Tab-separated table of C-alpha atoms and ligand atoms in Angstrom:
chain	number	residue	atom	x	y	z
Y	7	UNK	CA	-15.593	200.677	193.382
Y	8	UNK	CA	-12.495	201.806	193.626
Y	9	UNK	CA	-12.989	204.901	196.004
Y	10	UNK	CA	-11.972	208.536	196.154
Y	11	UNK	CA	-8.522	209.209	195.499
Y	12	UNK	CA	-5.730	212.199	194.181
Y	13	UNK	CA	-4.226	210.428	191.273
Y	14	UNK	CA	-0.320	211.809	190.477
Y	15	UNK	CA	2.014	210.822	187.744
Y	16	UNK	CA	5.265	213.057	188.154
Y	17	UNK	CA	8.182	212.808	185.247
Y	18	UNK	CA	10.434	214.148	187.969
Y	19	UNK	CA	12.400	211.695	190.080
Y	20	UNK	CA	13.091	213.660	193.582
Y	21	UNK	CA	9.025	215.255	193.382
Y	22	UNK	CA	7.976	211.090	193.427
Y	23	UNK	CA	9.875	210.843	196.172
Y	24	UNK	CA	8.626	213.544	198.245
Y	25	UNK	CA	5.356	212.404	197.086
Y	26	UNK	CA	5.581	209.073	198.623
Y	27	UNK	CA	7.417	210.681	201.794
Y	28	UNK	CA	4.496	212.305	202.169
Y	29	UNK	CA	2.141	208.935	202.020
Y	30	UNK	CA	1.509	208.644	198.381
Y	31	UNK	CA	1.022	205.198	197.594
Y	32	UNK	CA	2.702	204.048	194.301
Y	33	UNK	CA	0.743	202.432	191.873
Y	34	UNK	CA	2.986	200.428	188.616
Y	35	UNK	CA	0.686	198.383	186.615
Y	36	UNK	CA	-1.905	198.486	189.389
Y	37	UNK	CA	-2.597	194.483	189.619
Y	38	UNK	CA	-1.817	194.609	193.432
Y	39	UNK	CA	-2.883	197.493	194.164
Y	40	UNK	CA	-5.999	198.355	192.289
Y	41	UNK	CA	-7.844	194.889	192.411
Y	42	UNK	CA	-6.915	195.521	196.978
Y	43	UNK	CA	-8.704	198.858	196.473
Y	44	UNK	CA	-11.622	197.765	194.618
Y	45	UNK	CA	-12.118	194.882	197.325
Y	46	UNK	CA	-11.926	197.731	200.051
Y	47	UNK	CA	-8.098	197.393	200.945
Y	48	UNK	CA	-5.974	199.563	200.735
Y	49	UNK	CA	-7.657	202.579	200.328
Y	50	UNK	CA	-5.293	205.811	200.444
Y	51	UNK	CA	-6.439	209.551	199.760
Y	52	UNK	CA	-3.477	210.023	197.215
Y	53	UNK	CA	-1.893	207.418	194.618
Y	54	UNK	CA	1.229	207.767	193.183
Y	55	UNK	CA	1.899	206.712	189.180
Y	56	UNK	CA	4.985	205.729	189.221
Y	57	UNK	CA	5.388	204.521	185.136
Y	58	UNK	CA	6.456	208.261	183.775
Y	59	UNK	CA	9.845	208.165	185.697
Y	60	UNK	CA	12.470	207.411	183.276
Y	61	UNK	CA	14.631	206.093	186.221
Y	62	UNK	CA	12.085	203.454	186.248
Y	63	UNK	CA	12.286	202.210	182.674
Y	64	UNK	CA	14.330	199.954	180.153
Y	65	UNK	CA	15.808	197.007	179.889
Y	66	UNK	CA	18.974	195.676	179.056
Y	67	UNK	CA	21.350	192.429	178.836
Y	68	UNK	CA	25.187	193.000	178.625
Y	69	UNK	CA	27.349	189.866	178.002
Y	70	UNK	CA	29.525	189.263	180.585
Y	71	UNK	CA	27.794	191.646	182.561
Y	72	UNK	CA	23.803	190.504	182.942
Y	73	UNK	CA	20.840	191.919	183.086
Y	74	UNK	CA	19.727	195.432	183.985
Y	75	UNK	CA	16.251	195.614	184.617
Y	76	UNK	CA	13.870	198.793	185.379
Y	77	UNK	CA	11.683	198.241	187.818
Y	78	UNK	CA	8.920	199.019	185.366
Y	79	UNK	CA	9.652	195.885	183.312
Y	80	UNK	CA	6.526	194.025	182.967
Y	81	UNK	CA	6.719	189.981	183.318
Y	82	UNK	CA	5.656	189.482	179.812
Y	83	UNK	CA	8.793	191.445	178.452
Y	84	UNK	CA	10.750	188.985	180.528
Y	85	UNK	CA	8.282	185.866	179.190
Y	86	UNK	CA	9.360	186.994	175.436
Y	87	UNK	CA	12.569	187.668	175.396
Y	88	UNK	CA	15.252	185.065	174.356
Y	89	UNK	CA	18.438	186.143	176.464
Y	90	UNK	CA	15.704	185.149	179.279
Y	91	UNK	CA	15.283	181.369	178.341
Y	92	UNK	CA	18.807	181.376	176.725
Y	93	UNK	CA	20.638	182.478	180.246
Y	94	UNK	CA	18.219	182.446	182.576
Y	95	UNK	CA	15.485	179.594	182.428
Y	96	UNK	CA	14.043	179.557	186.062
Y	97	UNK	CA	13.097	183.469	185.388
Y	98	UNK	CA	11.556	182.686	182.262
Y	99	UNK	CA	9.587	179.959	184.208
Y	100	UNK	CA	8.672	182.308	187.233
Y	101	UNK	CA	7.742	185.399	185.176
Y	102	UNK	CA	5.429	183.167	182.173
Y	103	UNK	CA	3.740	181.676	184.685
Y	104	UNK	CA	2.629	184.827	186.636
Y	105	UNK	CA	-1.679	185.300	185.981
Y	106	UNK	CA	-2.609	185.852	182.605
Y	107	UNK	CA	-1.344	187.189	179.594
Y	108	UNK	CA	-3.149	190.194	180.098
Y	109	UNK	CA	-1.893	190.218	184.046
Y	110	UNK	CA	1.842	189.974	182.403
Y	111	UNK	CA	1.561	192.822	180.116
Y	112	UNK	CA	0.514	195.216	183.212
Y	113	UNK	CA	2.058	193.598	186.170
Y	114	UNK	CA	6.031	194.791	186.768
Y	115	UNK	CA	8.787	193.040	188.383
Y	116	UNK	CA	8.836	196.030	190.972
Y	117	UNK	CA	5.217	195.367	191.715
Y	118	UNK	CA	5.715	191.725	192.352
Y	119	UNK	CA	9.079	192.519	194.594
Y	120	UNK	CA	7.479	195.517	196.463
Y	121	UNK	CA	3.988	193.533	196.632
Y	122	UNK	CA	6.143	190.780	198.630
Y	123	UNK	CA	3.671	188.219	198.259
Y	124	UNK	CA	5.725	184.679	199.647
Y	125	UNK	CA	3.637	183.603	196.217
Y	126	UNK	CA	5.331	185.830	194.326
Y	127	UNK	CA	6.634	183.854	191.137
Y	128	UNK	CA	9.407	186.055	189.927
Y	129	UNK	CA	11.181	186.336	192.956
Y	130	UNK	CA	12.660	182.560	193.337
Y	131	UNK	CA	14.058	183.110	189.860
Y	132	UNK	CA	15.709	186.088	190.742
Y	133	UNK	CA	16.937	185.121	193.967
Y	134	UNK	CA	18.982	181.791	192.672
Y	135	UNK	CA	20.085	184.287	189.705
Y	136	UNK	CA	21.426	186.197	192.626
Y	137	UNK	CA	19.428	189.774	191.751
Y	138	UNK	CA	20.551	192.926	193.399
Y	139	UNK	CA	17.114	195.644	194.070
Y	140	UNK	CA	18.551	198.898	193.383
Y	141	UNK	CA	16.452	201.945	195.365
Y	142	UNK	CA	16.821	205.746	195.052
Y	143	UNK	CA	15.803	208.644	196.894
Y	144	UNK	CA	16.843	212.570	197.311
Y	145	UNK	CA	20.735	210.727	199.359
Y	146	UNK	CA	21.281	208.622	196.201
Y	147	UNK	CA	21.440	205.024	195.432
Y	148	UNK	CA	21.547	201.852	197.501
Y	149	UNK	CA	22.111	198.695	196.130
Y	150	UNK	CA	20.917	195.059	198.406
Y	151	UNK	CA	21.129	191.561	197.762
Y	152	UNK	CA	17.350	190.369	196.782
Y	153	UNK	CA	17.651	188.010	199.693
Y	154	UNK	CA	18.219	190.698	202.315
Y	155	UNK	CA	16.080	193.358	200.684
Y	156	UNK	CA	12.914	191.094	202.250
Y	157	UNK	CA	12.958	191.890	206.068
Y	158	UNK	CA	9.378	190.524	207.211
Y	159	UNK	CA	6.014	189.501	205.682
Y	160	UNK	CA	5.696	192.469	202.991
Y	161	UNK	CA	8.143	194.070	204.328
Y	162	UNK	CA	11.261	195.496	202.605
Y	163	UNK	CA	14.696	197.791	203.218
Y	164	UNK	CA	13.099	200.823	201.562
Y	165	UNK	CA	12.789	204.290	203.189
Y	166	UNK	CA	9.654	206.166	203.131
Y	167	UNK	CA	11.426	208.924	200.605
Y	168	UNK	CA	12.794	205.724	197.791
Y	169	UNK	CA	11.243	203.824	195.491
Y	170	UNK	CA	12.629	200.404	193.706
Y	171	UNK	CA	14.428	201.631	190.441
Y	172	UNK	CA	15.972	198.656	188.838
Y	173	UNK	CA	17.283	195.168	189.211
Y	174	UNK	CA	20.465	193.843	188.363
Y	175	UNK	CA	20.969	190.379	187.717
Y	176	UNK	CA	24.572	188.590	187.133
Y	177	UNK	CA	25.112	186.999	184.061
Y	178	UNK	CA	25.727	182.981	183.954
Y	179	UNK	CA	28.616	181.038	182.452
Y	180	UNK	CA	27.558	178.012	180.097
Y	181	UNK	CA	27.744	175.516	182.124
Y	182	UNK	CA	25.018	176.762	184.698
Y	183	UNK	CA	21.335	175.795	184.793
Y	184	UNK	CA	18.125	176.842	186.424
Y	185	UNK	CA	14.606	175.488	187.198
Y	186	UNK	CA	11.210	177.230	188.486
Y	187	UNK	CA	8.629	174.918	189.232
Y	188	UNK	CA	5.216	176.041	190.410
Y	189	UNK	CA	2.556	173.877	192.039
Y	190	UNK	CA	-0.910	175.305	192.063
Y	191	UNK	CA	-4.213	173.552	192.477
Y	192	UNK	CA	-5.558	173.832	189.386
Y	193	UNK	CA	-3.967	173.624	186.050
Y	194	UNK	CA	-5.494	177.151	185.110
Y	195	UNK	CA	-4.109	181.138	186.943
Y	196	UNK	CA	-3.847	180.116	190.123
Y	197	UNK	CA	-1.074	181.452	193.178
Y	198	UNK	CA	1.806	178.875	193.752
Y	199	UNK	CA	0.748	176.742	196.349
Y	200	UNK	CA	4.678	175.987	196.932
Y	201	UNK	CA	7.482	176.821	194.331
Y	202	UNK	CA	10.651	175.862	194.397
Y	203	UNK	CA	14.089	177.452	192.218
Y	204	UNK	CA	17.370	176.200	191.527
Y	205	UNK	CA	20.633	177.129	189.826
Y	206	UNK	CA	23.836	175.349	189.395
Y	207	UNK	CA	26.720	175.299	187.733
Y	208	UNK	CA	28.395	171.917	186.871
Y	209	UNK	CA	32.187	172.067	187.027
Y	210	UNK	CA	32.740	168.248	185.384
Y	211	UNK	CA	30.393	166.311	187.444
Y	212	UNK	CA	31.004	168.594	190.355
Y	213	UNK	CA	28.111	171.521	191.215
Y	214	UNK	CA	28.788	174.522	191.787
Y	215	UNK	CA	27.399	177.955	193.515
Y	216	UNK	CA	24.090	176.210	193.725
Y	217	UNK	CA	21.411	178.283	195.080
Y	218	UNK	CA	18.034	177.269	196.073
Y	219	UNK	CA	14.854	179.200	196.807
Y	220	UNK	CA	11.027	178.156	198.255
Y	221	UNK	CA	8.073	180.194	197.366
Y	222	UNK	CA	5.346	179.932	199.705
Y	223	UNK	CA	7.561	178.132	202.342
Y	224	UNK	CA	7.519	180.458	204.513
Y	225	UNK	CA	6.454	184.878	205.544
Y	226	UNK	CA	8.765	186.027	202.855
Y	227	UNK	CA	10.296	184.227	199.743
Y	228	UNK	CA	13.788	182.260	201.029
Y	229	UNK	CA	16.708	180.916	199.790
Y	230	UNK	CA	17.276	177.039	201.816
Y	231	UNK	CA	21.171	177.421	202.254
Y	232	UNK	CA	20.604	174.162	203.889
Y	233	UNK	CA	20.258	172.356	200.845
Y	234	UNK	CA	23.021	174.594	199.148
Y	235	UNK	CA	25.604	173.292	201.373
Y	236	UNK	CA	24.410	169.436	201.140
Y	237	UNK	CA	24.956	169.904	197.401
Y	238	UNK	CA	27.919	172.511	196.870
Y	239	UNK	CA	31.166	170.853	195.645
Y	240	UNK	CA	29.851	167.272	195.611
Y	241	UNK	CA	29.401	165.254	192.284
Y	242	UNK	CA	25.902	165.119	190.821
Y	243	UNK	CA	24.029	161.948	192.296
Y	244	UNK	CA	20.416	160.675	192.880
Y	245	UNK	CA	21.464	160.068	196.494
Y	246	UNK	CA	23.039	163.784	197.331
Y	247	UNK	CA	19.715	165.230	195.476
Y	248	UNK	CA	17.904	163.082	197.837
Y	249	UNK	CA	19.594	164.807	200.897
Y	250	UNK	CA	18.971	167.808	199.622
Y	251	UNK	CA	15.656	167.578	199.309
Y	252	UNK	CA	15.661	166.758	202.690
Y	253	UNK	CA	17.103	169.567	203.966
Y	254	UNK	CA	14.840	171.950	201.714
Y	255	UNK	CA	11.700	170.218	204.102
Y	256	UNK	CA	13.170	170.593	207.171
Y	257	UNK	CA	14.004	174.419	206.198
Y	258	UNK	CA	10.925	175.243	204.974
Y	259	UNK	CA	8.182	176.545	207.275
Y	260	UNK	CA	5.429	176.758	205.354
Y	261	UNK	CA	1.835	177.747	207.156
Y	262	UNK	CA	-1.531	175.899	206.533
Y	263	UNK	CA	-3.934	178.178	204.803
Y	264	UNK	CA	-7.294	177.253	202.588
Y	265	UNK	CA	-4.940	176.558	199.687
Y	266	UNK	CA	-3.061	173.519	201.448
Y	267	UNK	CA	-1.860	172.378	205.026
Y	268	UNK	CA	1.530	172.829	205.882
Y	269	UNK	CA	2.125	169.353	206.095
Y	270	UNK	CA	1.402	168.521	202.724
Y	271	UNK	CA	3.695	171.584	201.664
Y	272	UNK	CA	6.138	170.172	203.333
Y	273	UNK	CA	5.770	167.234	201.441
Y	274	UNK	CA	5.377	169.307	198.318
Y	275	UNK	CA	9.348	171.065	199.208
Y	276	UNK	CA	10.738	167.493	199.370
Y	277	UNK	CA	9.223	166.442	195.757
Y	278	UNK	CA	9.784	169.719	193.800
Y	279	UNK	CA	12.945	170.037	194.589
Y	280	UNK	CA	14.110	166.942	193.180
Y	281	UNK	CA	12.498	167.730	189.923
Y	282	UNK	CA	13.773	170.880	189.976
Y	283	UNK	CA	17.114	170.191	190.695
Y	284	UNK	CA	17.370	167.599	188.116
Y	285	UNK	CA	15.980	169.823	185.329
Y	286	UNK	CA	18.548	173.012	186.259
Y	287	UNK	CA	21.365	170.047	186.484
Y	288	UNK	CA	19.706	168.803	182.576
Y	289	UNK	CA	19.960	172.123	181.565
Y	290	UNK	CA	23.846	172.465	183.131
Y	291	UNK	CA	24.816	170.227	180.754
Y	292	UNK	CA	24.294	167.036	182.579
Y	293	UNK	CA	21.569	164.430	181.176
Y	294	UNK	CA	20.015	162.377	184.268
Y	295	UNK	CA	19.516	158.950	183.627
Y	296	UNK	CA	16.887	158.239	185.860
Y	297	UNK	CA	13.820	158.924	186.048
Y	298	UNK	CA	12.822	161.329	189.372
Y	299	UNK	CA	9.573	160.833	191.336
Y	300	UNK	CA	6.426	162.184	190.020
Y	301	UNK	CA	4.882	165.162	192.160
Y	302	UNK	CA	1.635	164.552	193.836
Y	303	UNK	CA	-1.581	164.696	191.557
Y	304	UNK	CA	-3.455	167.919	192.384
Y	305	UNK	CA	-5.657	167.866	195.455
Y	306	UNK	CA	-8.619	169.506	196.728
Y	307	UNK	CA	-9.448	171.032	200.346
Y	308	UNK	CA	-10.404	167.963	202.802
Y	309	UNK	CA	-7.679	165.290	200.754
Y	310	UNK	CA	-3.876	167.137	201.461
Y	311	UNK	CA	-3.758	166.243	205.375
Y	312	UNK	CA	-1.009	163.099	203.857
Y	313	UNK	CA	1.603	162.201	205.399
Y	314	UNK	CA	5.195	161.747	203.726
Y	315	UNK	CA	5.291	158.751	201.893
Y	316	UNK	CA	6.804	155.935	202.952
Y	317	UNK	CA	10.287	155.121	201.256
Y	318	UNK	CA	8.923	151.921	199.376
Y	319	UNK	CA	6.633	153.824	197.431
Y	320	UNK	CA	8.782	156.187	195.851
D	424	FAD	C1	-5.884	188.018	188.445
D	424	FAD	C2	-4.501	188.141	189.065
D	424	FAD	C3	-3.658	187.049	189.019
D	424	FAD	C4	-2.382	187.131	189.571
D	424	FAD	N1	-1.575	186.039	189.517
D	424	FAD	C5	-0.304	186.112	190.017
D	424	FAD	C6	0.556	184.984	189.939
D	424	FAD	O1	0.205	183.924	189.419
D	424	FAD	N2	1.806	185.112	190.453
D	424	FAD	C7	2.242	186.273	191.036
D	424	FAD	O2	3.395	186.342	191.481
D	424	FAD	N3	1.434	187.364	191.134
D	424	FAD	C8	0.175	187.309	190.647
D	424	FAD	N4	-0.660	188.401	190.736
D	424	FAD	C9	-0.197	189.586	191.475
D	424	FAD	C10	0.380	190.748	190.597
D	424	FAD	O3	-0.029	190.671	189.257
D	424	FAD	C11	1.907	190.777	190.652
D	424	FAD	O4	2.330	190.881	191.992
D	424	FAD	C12	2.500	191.936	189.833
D	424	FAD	O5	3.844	191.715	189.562
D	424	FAD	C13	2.350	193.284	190.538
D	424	FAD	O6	2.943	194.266	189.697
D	424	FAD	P1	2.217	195.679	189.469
D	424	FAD	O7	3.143	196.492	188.649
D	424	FAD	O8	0.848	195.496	188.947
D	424	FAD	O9	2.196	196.199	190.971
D	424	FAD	P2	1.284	197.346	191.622
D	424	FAD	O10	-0.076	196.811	191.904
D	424	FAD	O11	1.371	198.593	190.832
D	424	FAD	O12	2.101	197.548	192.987
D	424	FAD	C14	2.258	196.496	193.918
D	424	FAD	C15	2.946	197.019	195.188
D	424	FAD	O13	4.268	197.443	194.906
D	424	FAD	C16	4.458	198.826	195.190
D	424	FAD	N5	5.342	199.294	194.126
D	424	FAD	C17	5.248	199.003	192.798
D	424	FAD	N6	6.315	199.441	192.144
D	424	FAD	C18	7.130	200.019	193.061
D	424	FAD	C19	8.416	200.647	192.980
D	424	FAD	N7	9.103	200.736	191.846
D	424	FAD	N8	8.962	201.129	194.131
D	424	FAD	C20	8.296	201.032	195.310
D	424	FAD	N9	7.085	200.440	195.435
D	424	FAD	C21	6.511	199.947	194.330
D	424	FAD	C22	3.060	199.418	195.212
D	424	FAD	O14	2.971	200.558	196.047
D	424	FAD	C23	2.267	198.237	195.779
D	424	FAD	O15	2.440	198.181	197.184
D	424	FAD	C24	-1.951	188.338	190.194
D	424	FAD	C25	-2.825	189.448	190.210
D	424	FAD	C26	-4.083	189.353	189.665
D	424	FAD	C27	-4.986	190.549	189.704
């Protein structure tokens, strides 16, 4: 049951605003926020249909530009589109492996932002792609940085009167590279148990404007500008990955929950991100020749309480 409620779908801009000034909740493709509502959470007298607002819609790539994206765009446009895995591989990751197919033709890339899930598998992407949230209301436009638009557990730089229009994304030189790689439980729809994202760009041997991000590492997706700076300007080696690595563990703060303790997240950070890193260095341009350490086999409730494992064994 999904309870009593005054349903609204303006075509006007400014009247969506007032409407959600005045406490309507917006509703995009409703994965959020109608399966909360059926389960009793949630529950608001008016909802707000936000998917009639052209301000909302479209999506487009521009070469030398990037990507402008409404916030309406829906994770499988993102799965099937080529400029996506041609230019920017970690969101093609992120966004294919959000639910189902039928969750990815209904769920937006607004939703997932605004929803602000630390789970949330587009945002990693988007943050080492450097995305820009773009939010209107009746004083005009405001673009922030992805990473500062998040300022608390599901919480965001929005007003009461704005909604999330559209994201812009940066478009990448040739020799750049990015990775998404989500670890759930279970092989089949599950939430990221820990995710990790990289980008670089290889200048020679040399990276460049590397940017890293942890899902699920701690209340809001991050970016681990620890790492960056271990790995910015230095020549591509298994050593300097390593250290990275390192830092992205000691960054992350990660809670225990049903799904995993933290201590086996932690764990999880240090792994991923050396597969990760390799893969968006691979896909820089750079083959590895080595071979980097397999991530833990899947694990059930009772078996993750491990401790890191000792340097012989890996
Ligand atoms: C079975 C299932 C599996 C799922 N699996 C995953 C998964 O693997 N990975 C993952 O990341 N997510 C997953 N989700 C969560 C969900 O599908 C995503 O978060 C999705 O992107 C939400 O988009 P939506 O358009 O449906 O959002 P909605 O439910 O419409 O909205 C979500 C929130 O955002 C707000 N909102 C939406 N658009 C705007 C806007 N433009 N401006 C301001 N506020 C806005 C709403 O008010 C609400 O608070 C799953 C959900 C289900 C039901």
């Amino acid at each position: 049951m999904l309870g009593k409620f005054e349903l609204y779908m303006p075509t006007d801009f400014q009247e969506a605003c007032a409407l959600k000034a005045n406490g309507a909740l917006p509703v995009a493709g409703g994965t959020d926020v109608y399966v909360n509502m059926h389960g009793g959470k949630d529950r608001v007298p008016e909802v707000l249909d936000i998917k009639q607002l052209k301000e909302l819609q479209g999506h487009s790539y521009t070469e030398g530009k990037g990507l402008d994206l409404g916030a309406l765009t829906a994770h499988r446009i993102i799965e099937r589109w080529d400029v996506i895995k041609q230019h920017y591989y970690a969101f093609f990751q992120g966004c294919s492996q959000v639910g189902s197919v039928q969750i990815r033709y209904r769920g937006t890339l607004g939703g997932n932002i605004m929803n602000g899930a630390p789970s949330a598998d587009s945002i990693g992407p988007m943050l080492v792609h450097d995305a820009v949230a773009v939010v209107a209301g009746p004083n005009g436009e405001r673009s922030i940085p992805l990473e500062k638009f998040y300022t608390g557990f599901k919480k965001h730089d929005i007003k009461p009167d704005e909604l999330l229009t559209r994201i812009r994304i940066p478009d990448t030189p040739e020799n750049a590279g990015s990775a998404y790689y989500k670890y759930t439980r279970r092989g089949a729809m599950d939430l990221a148990l820990m995710g990790v994202s990289a980008y670089v760009e290889l200048d020679g041997d040399v990276m460049r404007n590397v940017r890293i991000a942890l899902t699920t590492a701690a209340p809001t997706p991050m970016r681990s500008h620890a790492a960056e700076e271990v790995l910015e300007g230095q020549p591509v080696s298994d050593d300097i990955i390593v250290k990275a690595a390192e830092a992205v563990a000691s960054e992350g703060k990660p809670r225990s929950s049903w799904r995993s303790s933290a201590e086996f997240r932690v764990r999880l950070l240090h792994d991923v991100t050396i597969q990760v890193l390799h893969e968006a260095i691979e896909r820089a341009g750079k083959p590895f020749d080595q071979k980097c350490e397999p991530i833990p086999e899947r694990l059930y409730p009772g078996q993750d309480g491990l401790k890191p494992r000792p340097k012989e064994e890996v």
